[in-house]
Short mmCIF file of C-alpha atoms in Angstrom, two decimals:
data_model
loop_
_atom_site.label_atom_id
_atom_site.label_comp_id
_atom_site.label_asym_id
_atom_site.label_seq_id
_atom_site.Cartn_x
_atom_site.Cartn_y
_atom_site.Cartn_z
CA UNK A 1 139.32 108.18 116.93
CA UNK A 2 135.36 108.61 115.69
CA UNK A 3 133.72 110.08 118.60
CA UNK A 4 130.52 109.31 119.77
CA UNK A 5 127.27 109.94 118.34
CA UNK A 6 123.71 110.74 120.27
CA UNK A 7 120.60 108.81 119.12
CA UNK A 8 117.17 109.30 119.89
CA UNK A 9 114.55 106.42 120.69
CA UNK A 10 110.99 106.38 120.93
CA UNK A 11 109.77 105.07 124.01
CA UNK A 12 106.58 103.38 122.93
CA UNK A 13 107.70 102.03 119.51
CA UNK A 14 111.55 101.93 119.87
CA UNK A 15 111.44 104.14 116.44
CA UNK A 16 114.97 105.26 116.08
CA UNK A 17 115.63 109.00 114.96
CA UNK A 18 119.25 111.05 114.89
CA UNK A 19 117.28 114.00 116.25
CA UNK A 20 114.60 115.30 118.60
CA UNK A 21 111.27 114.99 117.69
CA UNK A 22 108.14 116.25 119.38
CA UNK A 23 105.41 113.55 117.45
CA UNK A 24 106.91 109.49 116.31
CA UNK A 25 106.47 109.33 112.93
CA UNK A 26 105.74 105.66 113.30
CA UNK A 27 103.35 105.10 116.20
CA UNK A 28 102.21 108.75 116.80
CA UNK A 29 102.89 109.40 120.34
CA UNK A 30 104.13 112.47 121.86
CA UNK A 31 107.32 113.35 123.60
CA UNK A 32 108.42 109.99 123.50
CA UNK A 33 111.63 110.12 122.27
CA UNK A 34 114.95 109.88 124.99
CA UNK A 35 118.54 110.47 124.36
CA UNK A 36 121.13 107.64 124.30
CA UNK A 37 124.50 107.84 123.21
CA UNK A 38 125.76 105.48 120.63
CA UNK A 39 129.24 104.53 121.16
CA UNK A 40 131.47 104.19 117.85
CA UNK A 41 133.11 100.77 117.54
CA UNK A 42 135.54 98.86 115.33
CA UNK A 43 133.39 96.96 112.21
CA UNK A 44 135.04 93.84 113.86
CA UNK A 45 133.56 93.93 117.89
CA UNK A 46 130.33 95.37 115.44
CA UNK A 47 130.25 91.72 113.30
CA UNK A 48 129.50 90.35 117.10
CA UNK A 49 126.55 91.92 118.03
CA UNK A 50 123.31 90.21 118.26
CA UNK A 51 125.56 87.09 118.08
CA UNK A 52 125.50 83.82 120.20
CA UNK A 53 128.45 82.40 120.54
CA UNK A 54 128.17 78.93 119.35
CA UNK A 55 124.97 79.50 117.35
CA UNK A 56 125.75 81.13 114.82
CA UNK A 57 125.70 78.05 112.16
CA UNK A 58 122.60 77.88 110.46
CA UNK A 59 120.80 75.09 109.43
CA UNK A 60 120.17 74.34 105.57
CA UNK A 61 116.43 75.07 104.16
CA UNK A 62 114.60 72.15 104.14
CA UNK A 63 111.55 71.30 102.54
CA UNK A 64 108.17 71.29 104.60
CA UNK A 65 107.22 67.76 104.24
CA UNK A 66 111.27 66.63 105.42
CA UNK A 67 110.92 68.84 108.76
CA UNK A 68 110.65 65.91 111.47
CA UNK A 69 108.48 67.01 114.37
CA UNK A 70 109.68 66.94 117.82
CA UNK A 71 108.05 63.82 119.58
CA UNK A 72 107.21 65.61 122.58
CA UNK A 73 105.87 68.85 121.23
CA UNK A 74 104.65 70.34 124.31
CA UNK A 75 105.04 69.70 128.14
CA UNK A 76 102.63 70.21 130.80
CA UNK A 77 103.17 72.92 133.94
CA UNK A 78 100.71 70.90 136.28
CA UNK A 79 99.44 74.10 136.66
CA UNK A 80 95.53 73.50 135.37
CA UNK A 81 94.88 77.37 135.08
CA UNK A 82 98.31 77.67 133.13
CA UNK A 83 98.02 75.26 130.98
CA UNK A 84 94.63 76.46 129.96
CA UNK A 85 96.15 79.76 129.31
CA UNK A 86 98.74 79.03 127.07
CA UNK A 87 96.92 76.40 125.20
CA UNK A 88 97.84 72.84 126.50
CA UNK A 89 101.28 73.58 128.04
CA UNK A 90 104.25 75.09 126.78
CA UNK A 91 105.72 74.82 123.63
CA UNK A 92 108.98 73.27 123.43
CA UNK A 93 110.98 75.95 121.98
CA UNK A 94 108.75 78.72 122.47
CA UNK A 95 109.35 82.23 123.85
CA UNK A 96 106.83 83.50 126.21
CA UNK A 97 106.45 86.98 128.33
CA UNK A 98 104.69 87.60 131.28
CA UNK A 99 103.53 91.47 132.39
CA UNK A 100 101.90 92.43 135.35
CA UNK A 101 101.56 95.02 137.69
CA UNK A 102 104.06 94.88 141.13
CA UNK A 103 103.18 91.87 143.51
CA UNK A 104 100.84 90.68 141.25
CA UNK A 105 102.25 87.36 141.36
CA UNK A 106 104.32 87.13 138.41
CA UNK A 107 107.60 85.72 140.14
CA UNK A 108 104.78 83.50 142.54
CA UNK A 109 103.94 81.40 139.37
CA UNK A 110 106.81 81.31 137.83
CA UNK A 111 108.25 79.47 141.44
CA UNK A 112 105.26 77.62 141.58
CA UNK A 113 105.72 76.17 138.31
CA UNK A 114 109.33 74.13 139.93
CA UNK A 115 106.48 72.56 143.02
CA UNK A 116 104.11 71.28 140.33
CA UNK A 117 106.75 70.20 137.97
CA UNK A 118 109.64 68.60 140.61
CA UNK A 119 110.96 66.32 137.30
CA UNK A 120 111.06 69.85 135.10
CA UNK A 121 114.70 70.95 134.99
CA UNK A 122 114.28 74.94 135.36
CA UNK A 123 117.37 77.43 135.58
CA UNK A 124 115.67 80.67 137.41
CA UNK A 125 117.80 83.94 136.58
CA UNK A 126 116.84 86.33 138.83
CA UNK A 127 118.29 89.92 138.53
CA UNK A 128 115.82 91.37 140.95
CA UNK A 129 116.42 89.23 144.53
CA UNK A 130 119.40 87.30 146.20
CA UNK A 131 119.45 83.82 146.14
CA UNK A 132 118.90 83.17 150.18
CA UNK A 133 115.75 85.79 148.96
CA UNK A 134 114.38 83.66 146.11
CA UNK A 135 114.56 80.48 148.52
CA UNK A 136 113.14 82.36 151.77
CA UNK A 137 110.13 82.72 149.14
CA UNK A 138 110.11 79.36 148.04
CA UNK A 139 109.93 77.70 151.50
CA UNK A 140 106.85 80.01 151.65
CA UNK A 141 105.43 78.36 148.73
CA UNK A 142 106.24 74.93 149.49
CA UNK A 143 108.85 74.72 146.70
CA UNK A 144 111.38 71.55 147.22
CA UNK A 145 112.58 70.10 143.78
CA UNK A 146 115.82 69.04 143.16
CA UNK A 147 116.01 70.48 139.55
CA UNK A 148 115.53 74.06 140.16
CA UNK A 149 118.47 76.00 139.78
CA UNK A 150 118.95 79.79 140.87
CA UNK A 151 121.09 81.94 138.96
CA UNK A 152 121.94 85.65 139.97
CA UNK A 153 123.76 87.09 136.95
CA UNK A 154 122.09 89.80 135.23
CA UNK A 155 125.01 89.70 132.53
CA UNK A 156 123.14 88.51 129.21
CA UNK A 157 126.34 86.52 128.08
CA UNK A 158 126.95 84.91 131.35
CA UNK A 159 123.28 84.11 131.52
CA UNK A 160 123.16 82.66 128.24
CA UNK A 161 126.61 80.34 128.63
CA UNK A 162 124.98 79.08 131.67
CA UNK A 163 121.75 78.16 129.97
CA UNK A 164 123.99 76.69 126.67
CA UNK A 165 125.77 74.20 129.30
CA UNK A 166 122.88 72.91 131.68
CA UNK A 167 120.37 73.16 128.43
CA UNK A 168 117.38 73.34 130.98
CA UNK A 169 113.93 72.12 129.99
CA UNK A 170 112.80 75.95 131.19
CA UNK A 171 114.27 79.03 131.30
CA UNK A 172 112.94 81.96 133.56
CA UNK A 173 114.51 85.54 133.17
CA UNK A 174 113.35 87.62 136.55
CA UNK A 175 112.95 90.14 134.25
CA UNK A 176 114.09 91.53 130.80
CA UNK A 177 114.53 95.10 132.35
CA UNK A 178 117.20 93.85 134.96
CA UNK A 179 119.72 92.05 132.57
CA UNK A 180 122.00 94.05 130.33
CA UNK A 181 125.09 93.49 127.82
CA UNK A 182 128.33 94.90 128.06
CA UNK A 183 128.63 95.90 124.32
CA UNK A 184 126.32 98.54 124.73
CA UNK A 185 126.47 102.08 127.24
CA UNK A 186 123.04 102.40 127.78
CA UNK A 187 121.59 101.30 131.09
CA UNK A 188 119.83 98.02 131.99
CA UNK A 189 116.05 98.32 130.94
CA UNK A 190 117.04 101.05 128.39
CA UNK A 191 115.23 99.96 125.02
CA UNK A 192 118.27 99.34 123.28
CA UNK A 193 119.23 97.03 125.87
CA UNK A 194 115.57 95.46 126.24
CA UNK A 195 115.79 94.85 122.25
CA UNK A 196 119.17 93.06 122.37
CA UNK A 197 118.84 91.12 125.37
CA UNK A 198 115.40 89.76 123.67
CA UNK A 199 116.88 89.13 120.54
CA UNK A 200 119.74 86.86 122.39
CA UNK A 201 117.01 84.97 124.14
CA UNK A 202 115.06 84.07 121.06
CA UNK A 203 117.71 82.87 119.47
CA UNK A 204 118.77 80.85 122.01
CA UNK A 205 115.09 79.23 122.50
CA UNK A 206 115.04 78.45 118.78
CA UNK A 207 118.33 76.97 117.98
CA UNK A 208 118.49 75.38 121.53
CA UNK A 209 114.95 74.29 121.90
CA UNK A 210 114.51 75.76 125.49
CA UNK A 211 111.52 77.09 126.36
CA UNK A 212 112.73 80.46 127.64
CA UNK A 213 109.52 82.68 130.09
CA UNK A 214 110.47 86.26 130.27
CA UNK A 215 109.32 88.49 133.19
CA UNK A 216 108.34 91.87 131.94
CA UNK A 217 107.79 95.01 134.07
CA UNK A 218 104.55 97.44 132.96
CA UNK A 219 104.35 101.00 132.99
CA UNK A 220 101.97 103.15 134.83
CA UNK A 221 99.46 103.03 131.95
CA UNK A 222 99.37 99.14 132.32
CA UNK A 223 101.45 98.32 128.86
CA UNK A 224 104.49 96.26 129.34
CA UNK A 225 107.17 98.28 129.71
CA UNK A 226 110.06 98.40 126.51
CA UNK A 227 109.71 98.92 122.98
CA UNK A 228 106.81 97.46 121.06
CA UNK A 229 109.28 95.61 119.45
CA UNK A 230 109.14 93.17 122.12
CA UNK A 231 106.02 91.90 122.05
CA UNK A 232 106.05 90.83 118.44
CA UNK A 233 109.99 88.91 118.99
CA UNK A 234 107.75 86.63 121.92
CA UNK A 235 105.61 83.58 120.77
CA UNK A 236 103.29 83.90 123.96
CA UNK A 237 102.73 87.17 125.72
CA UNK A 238 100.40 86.66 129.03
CA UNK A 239 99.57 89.11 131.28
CA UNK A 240 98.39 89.50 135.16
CA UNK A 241 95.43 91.15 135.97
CA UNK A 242 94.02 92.36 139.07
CA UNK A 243 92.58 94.73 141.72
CA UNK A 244 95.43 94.88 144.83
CA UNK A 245 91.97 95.24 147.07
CA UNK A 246 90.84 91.59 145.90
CA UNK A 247 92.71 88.02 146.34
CA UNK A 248 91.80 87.33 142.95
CA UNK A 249 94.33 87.23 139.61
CA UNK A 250 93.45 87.01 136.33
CA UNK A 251 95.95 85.47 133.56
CA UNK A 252 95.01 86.31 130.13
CA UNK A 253 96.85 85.73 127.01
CA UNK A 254 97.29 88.73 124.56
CA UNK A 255 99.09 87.02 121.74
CA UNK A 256 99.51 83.19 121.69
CA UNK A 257 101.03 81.38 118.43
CA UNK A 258 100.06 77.63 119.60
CA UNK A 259 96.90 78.41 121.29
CA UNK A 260 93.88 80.61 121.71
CA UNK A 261 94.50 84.51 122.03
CA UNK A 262 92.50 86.12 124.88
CA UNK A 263 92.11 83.17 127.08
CA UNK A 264 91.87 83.69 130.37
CA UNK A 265 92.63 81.44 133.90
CA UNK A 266 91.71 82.53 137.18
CA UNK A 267 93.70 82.43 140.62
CA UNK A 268 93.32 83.04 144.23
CA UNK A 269 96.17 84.27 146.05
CA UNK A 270 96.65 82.71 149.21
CA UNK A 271 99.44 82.85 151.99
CA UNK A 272 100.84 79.22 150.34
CA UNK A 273 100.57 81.03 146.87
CA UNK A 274 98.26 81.44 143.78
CA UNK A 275 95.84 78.59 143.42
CA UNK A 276 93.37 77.52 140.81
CA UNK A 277 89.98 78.77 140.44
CA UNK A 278 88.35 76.07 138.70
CA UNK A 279 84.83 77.63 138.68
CA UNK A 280 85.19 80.99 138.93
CA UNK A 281 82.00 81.81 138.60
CA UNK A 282 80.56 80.79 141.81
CA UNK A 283 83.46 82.51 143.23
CA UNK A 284 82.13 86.14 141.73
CA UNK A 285 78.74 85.37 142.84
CA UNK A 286 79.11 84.24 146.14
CA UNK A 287 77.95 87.70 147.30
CA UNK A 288 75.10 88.08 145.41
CA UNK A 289 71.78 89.77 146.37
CA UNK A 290 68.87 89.87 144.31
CA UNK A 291 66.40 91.87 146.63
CA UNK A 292 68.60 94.73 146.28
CA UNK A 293 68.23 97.79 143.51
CA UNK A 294 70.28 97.72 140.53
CA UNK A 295 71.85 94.14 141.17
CA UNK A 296 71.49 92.18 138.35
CA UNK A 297 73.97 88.80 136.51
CA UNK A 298 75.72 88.75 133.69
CA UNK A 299 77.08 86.24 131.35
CA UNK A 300 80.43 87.50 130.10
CA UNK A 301 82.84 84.92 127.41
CA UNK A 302 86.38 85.61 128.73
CA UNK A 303 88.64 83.44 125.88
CA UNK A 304 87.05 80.05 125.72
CA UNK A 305 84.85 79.80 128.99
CA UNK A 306 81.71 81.63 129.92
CA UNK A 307 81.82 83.64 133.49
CA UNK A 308 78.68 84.76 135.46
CA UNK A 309 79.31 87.87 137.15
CA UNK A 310 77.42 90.33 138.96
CA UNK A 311 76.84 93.96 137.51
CA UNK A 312 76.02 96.60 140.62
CA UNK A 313 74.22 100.30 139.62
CA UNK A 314 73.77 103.07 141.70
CA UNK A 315 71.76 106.10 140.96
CA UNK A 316 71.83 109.10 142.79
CA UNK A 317 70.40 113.20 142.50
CA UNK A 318 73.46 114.93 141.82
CA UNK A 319 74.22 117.79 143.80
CA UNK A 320 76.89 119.68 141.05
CA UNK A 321 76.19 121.05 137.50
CA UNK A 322 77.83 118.34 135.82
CA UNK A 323 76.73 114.80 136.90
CA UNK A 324 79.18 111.81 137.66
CA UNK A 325 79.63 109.21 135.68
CA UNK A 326 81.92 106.20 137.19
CA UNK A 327 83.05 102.48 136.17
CA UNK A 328 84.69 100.02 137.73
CA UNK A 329 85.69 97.13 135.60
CA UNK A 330 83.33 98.55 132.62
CA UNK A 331 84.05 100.74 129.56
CA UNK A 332 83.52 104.06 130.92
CA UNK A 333 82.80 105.41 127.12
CA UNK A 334 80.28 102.62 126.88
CA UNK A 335 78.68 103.38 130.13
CA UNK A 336 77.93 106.52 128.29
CA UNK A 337 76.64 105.29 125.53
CA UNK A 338 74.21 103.02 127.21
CA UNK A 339 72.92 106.00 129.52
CA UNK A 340 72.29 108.07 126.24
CA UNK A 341 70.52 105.21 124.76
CA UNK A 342 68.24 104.74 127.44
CA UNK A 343 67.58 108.84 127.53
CA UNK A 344 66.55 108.87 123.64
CA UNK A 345 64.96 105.24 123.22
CA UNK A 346 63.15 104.68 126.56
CA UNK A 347 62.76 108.16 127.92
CA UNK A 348 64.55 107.45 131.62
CA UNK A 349 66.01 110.69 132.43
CA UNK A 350 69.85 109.99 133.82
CA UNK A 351 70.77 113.90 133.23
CA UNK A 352 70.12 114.46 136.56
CA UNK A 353 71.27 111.39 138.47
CA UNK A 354 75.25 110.56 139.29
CA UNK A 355 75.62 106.90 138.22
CA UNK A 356 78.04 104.44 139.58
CA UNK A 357 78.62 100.93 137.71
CA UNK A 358 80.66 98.32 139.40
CA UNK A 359 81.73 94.79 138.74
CA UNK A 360 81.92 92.92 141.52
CA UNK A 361 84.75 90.67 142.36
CA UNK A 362 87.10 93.22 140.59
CA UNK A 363 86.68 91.44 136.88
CA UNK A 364 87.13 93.75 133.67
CA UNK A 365 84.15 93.27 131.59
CA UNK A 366 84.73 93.80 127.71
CA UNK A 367 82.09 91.82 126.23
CA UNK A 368 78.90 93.21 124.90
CA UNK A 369 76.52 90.80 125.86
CA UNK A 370 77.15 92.45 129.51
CA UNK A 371 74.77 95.55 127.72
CA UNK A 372 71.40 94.52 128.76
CA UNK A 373 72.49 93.31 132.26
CA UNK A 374 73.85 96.93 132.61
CA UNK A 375 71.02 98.62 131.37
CA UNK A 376 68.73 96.25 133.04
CA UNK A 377 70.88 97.08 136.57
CA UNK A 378 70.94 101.13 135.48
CA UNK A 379 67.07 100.99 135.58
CA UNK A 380 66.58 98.75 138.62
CA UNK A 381 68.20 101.59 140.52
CA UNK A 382 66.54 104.48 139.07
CA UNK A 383 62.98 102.86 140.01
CA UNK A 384 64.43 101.21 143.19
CA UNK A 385 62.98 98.22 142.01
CA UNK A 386 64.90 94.53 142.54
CA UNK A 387 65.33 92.76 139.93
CA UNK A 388 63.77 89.07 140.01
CA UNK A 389 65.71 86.36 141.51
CA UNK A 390 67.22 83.42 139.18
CA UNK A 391 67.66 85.62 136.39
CA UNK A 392 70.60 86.15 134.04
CA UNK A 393 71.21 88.55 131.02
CA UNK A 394 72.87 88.13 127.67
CA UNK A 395 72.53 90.87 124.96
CA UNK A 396 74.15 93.79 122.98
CA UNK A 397 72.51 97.22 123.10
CA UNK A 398 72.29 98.60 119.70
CA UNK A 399 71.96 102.78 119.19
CA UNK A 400 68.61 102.23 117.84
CA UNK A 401 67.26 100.38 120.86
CA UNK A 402 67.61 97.31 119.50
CA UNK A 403 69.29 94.02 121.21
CA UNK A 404 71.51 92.53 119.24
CA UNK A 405 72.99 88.32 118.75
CA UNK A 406 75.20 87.56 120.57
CA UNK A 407 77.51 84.07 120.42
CA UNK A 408 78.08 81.22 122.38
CA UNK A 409 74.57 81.46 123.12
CA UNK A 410 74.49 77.51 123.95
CA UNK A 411 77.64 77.82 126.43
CA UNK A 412 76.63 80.92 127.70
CA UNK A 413 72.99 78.82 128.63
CA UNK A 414 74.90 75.86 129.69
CA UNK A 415 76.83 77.43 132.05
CA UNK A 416 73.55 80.00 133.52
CA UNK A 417 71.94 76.49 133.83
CA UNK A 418 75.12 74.73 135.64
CA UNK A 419 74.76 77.52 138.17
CA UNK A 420 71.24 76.96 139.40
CA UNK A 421 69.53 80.19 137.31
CA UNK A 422 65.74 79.13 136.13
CA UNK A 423 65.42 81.98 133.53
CA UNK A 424 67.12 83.77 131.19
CA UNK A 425 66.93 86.87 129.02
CA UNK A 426 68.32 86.76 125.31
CA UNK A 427 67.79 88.70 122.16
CA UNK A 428 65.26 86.67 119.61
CA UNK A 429 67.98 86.46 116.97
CA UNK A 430 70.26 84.37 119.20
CA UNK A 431 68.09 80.97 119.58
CA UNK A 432 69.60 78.61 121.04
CA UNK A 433 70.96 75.20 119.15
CA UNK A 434 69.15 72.55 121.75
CA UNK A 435 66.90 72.69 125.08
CA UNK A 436 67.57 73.78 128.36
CA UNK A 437 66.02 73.87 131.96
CA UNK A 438 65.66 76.98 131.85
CA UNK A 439 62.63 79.92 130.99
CA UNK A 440 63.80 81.52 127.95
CA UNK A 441 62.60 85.63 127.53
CA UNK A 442 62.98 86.70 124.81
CA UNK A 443 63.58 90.35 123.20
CA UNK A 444 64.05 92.26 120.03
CA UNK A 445 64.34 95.59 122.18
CA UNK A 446 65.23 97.37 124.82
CA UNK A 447 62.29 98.74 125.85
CA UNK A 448 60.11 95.34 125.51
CA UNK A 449 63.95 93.34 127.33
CA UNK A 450 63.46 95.99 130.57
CA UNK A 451 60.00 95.00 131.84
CA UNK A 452 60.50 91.05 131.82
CA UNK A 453 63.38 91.23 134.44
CA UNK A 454 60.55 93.11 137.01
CA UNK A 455 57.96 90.97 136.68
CA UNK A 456 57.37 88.24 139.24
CA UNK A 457 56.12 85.53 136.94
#
C-alpha cells in the first residue's frame, strides 16, 4: 500500500509546494507555507473529487445569441442598503462572500435578510451555533417567516443533498471555515478544505441556479481568511467594516461581477438589529463644531454616493526626540506626505509638533479629495485658528503644492448643498457642469486654498 505523502501550502496564496520554503514563489510572502498530509487514494474514489453527485452532465455549447435569459434575473433583499451594495439585488445564480471582523454583524444580515424577504425560501447552514441558538437570535431580530429553514450539518455532501432537494431561492453557509469533506484529512478551515468546499458550492449555484452567500472569517490583518483562491471562485465578495467603539457598519463591495465594485451601504446597529442609514452623512456630522481648532468637512466619494465627513487635527509640542505621527481612519503614509508638503511648500514647521488626525464617526477615508480638508484642519490647529462655519473642502494635494481635479465635482456640490453648507473650496481645474447655491473658492494652490477657509467673508 502507497503511503502517505506531506504537502506544503501557502497560506496567503494556497501555492502548493512538496517542500518547505521560507519565501512563495507566487505571491511573495514569508513563512507562509504549513504542512498537510496528503493521503494516497485509489484513481477510482480520486475520479470523485470535486464532483457533485447529480451534476456532473454538462450542458452542450451553445451559441451566444441562442442562450435564453432567465426572466427574473435578479431578486430583491428588501434590504435598501443591500441592495445598493450588490448592485440591484442578487443575482440569480450568483456566488457571493461576506468577510468581516467578529460580531460585526455578518450572521445579523444574513437573518435579517429571511424578516425582509418572508416569501424568499432560504436554507441557513449554520456550522457555528445550534439551532435553538440561531432562533433565540432571531426572536431578537424580529425574524418570523415560514420559509426559513435551519440546517446544522457542517458535512459539505450532506449540505449540498439538502440544498439539491429543497432547491432554495438562497443559500447561506455560516461559514466556509466550519464545513469540511470527508475525502480529505485535513481539518475544517484548512485551505485544502476551504478550496474544495468552495468549488462544490459554485458548482452547485451554477448548474442549480441558487444563489448561494458564503460567510467568511478574516484574519488578524483584516483579509478574509483562506487561500486567495477564494476570492476569485466568488461572483460578489462584500465585506463589513467597522470600529467595535461605534454603532455604525459599513458594507462595501470589493469585487462585484453584476454591479459596481467599491460601493458602499451604511448601517446602524441597534438592539432589534442593523438598520439602514439612508443619509449617512448627517449621521457623521451630527457632532460637528466649527468654532473649534483643526475641525474642518470633507467631501469623500465612497462607490457611487458622496459622504460629508468631518476631519479632526490636533497639534501638540512634542516632548520626545522623535515626534508622533497618528491616524485614525486616514492613510498614515499620506498623513506624512501632506505634513512634508506643507514643511517645504508653505513653510509651517510640523518637526516639532506631535500630530493626531482623526475621522470622526469611525469612517476610513481613501479618497484624495479629503487632502485639502486635512491640510486645511492640520493648519487650523497649528495657528489655533477655527475654521469658518458652512464650509466644505474638495481637493488633491499635489508634491509641488499644487491642488489637483478632482471628480464628481457636480455630486460632490450637490450633496455639500443638500446639507445646508453656503461655500465651498475646490481646485480651479474642477469647474463645475451647472450652478449651485453655494460660494464657490477657488484654488490652484495650497498656499493661496489655506487662507480662504480663515477668512470671515
Amino acid at each position: 500500500m502507497a503511503k502517505d505523502r506531506m504537502q506544503y501550502v501557502c497560506d496567503e496564496c494556497g501555492h502548493t509546494a512538496t517542500k518547505w520554503l521560507g519565501n512563495c514563489p507566487n505571491c511573495g510572502s514569508w513563512h507562509t507555507f504549513k504542512e498537510f498530509k496528503v493521503e494516497r487514494k485509489p484513481a477510482s474514489e480520486k475520479e470523485h473529487k470535486g464532483k457533485v453527485e447529480g451534476l456532473e452532465e454538462s450542458p452542450p455549447p451553445q451559441k451566444l445569441e441562442d442562450i435564453a435569459s432567465h426572466a427574473k434575473d435578479r431578486f430583491m433583499s428588501h434590504i435598501q442598503e443591500l441592495d445598493r451594495v450588490l448592485g440591484g439585488g442578487f443575482v440569480s445564480g450568483s456566488f457571493v462572500l461576506i468577510g468581516g471582523d467578529p460580531g460585526i454583524g455578518k450572521s445579523t444580515l444574513t437573518l435579517q435578510i429571511g424578516k425582509a424577504n418572508p416569501e424568499l425560501r432560504i436554507l441557513y447552514c449554520a456550522g457555528e451555533e445550534s439551532a435553538g441558538q440561531i432562533r433565540q437570535r432571531a426572536k431578537r431580530l424580529g425574524v418570523d417567516s415560514a420559509n426559513f429553514y435551519v440546517y446544522t450539518d457542517t458535512n459539505i455532501d450532506n449540505v449540498l443533498k439538502e440544498a439539491r432537494k429543497m432547491n432554495p431561492d438562497l443559500l447561506i453557509v455560516d461559514s466556509i471555515q466550519t464545513v469540511y469533506r470527508t475525502e480529505l484529512t485535513s481539518m475544517a478551515g484548512s485551505i485544502q478544505q476551504v478550496k474544495e468546499c468552495a468549488a462544490l458550492l459554485q458548482q452547485l449555484a451554477k448548474k442549480q441556479d441558487i444563489t448561494t452567500l458564503v460567510i467568511g472569517h478574516v484574519t488578524k490583518e483584516g483579509s478574509i481568511a483562506g487561500p486567495r483562491v477564494l476570492e476569485h471562485m466568488v461572483d460578489t465578495v462584500l465585506q463589513f467594516e467597522g470600529d467595535s467603539n461605534y454603532n455604525y457598519r459599513m458594507l462595501r463591495s470589493l469585487k462585484n461581477r453584476f454591479g459596481p465594485a467599491q460601493e458602499v451601504g451604511v448601517f446602524e446597529m441597534k438592539e432589534s438589529g442593523l438598520v439602514d442609514v439612508l443619509n449617512p452623512s448627517q449621521l457623521f456630522l451630527s457632532d460637528y463644531d466649527s468654532s473649534v481648532s483643526g475641525n474642518a468637512v470633507i467631501c469623500s466619494i465612497e462607490g457611487s454616493r458622496s459622504l460629508l465627513v468631518e476631519v479632526q487635527a490636533l497639534t501638540t509640542p512634542s516632548n520626545y526626540g522623535t515626534p508622533q505621527r497618528t491616524a485614525n481612519g486616514f492613510d498614515h503614509r499620506r498623513l506624512s506626505l501632506l505634513l512634508a508638503v506643507l514643511e517645504k511648500r508653505g513653510g509651517y514647521q510640523f518637526s516639532g509638533q506631535d500630530v493626531y488626525l482623526n475621522i470622526a464617526g469611525g469612517l476610513k477615508v481613501n479618497d484624495p479629495a479629503a487632502d485639502l480638508g486635512v491640510i486645511c484642519a492640520l493648519v487650523s490647529s497649528l495657528l489655533d485658528k477655527s475654521i469658518s462655519s458652512n464650509i466644505a473642502f474638495l481637493g488633491e494635494v499635489g508634491l509641488g503644492g499644487e491642488i489637483r481635479a478632482v471628480n464628481k465635482v457636480d455630486q460632490r456640490l450637490g450633496e455639500i448643498q443638500k446639507l445646508g453648507f453656503e461655500k465651498a473650496l475646490i481646485p480651479c481645474a474642477s469647474a463645475p457642469e451647472r450652478r449651485y447655491d453655494l460660494q464657490l473658492m477657488e484654488a490652484s494652490n495650497m498656499m493661496e486654498a489655506i487662507k480662504k477657509p480663515f477668512s470671515k467673508s
